[in-house]
Amino acid sequence: MTAEKIPSLWHLPARKVAPLLLGRYLCVRGVDGKITRVLITETEAYCGPLDRASHASRGPTPRNQIMFGPPGYWYVYLCYGVHWMLNLVTGPEGYPSAVLIRGVENFSGPGRLTRALKITKAYDGCACSRRTGLWIEGSAKIPTSWRRHRGPRIGVDYAGAKWAAKHYRWWLEPFLVGKDPTN
């Protein structure tokens, strides 16, 4: 990893960063140089080694090592051998926490958004910056007609009732599902 100027926002705990990403833009520079910007509409927080739903709960491994590093880097992993999951590492270095980008305008679900935006393992360990081609920009501007929600994370029953019930997921409504953001 090379030194990057890290926005102060990324130094905050995942539970603080996750709702603050709603209404910002996830930006991807394609191989053709074209930049696609999509509004972030859904996030989940994974909060350190005690969070049984977090990959960090089992300690550092080759797969999750990036979560233990400095904030502002992408943690991208393959889920069920099918879907790439895009996470932004947050909080102080050494404390493993990250925010899963679960949805963007027109694409609900972390696997759908990474497939649509062509985000793969190639971004794992890369800085969240224009230089790497995958970054977040803009201030959180949520249309007044949209509603903000908070609730339990999806698909984490394996973590036990306490952790599955935590309201560590945030989302916006309405957003359109099924429209290609690259058009």
PDB file of C-alpha atoms in Angstrom, residues 4 9 14 23 42-43 95 99 106 111-112 162:
ATOM      1  CA  GLU A   4      -2.600   8.357   0.404  1.00  0.00           C
ATOM      2  CA  LEU A   9     -14.367  10.725   7.373  1.00  0.00           C
ATOM      3  CA  ALA A  14     -17.875   2.043  10.523  1.00  0.00           C
ATOM      4  CA  GLY A  23     -26.193  10.195  -1.006  1.00  0.00           C
ATOM      5  CA  GLU A  42     -27.515   1.220   0.925  1.00  0.00           C
ATOM      6  CA  THR A  43     -24.671   0.408   3.339  1.00  0.00           C
ATOM      7  CA  TYR A  95      -8.967  -1.893  14.506  1.00  0.00           C
ATOM      8  CA  VAL A  99     -18.550  -0.532   5.428  1.00  0.00           C
ATOM      9  CA  ASN A 106     -30.587   1.319  -9.952  1.00  0.00           C
ATOM     10  CA  GLY A 111     -23.314  -8.622  -5.998  1.00  0.00           C
ATOM     11  CA  ARG A 112     -25.462  -6.845  -8.580  1.00  0.00           C
ATOM     12  CA  LYS A 162     -27.488 -10.504  19.126  1.00  0.00           C
TER      13      LYS A 162
END
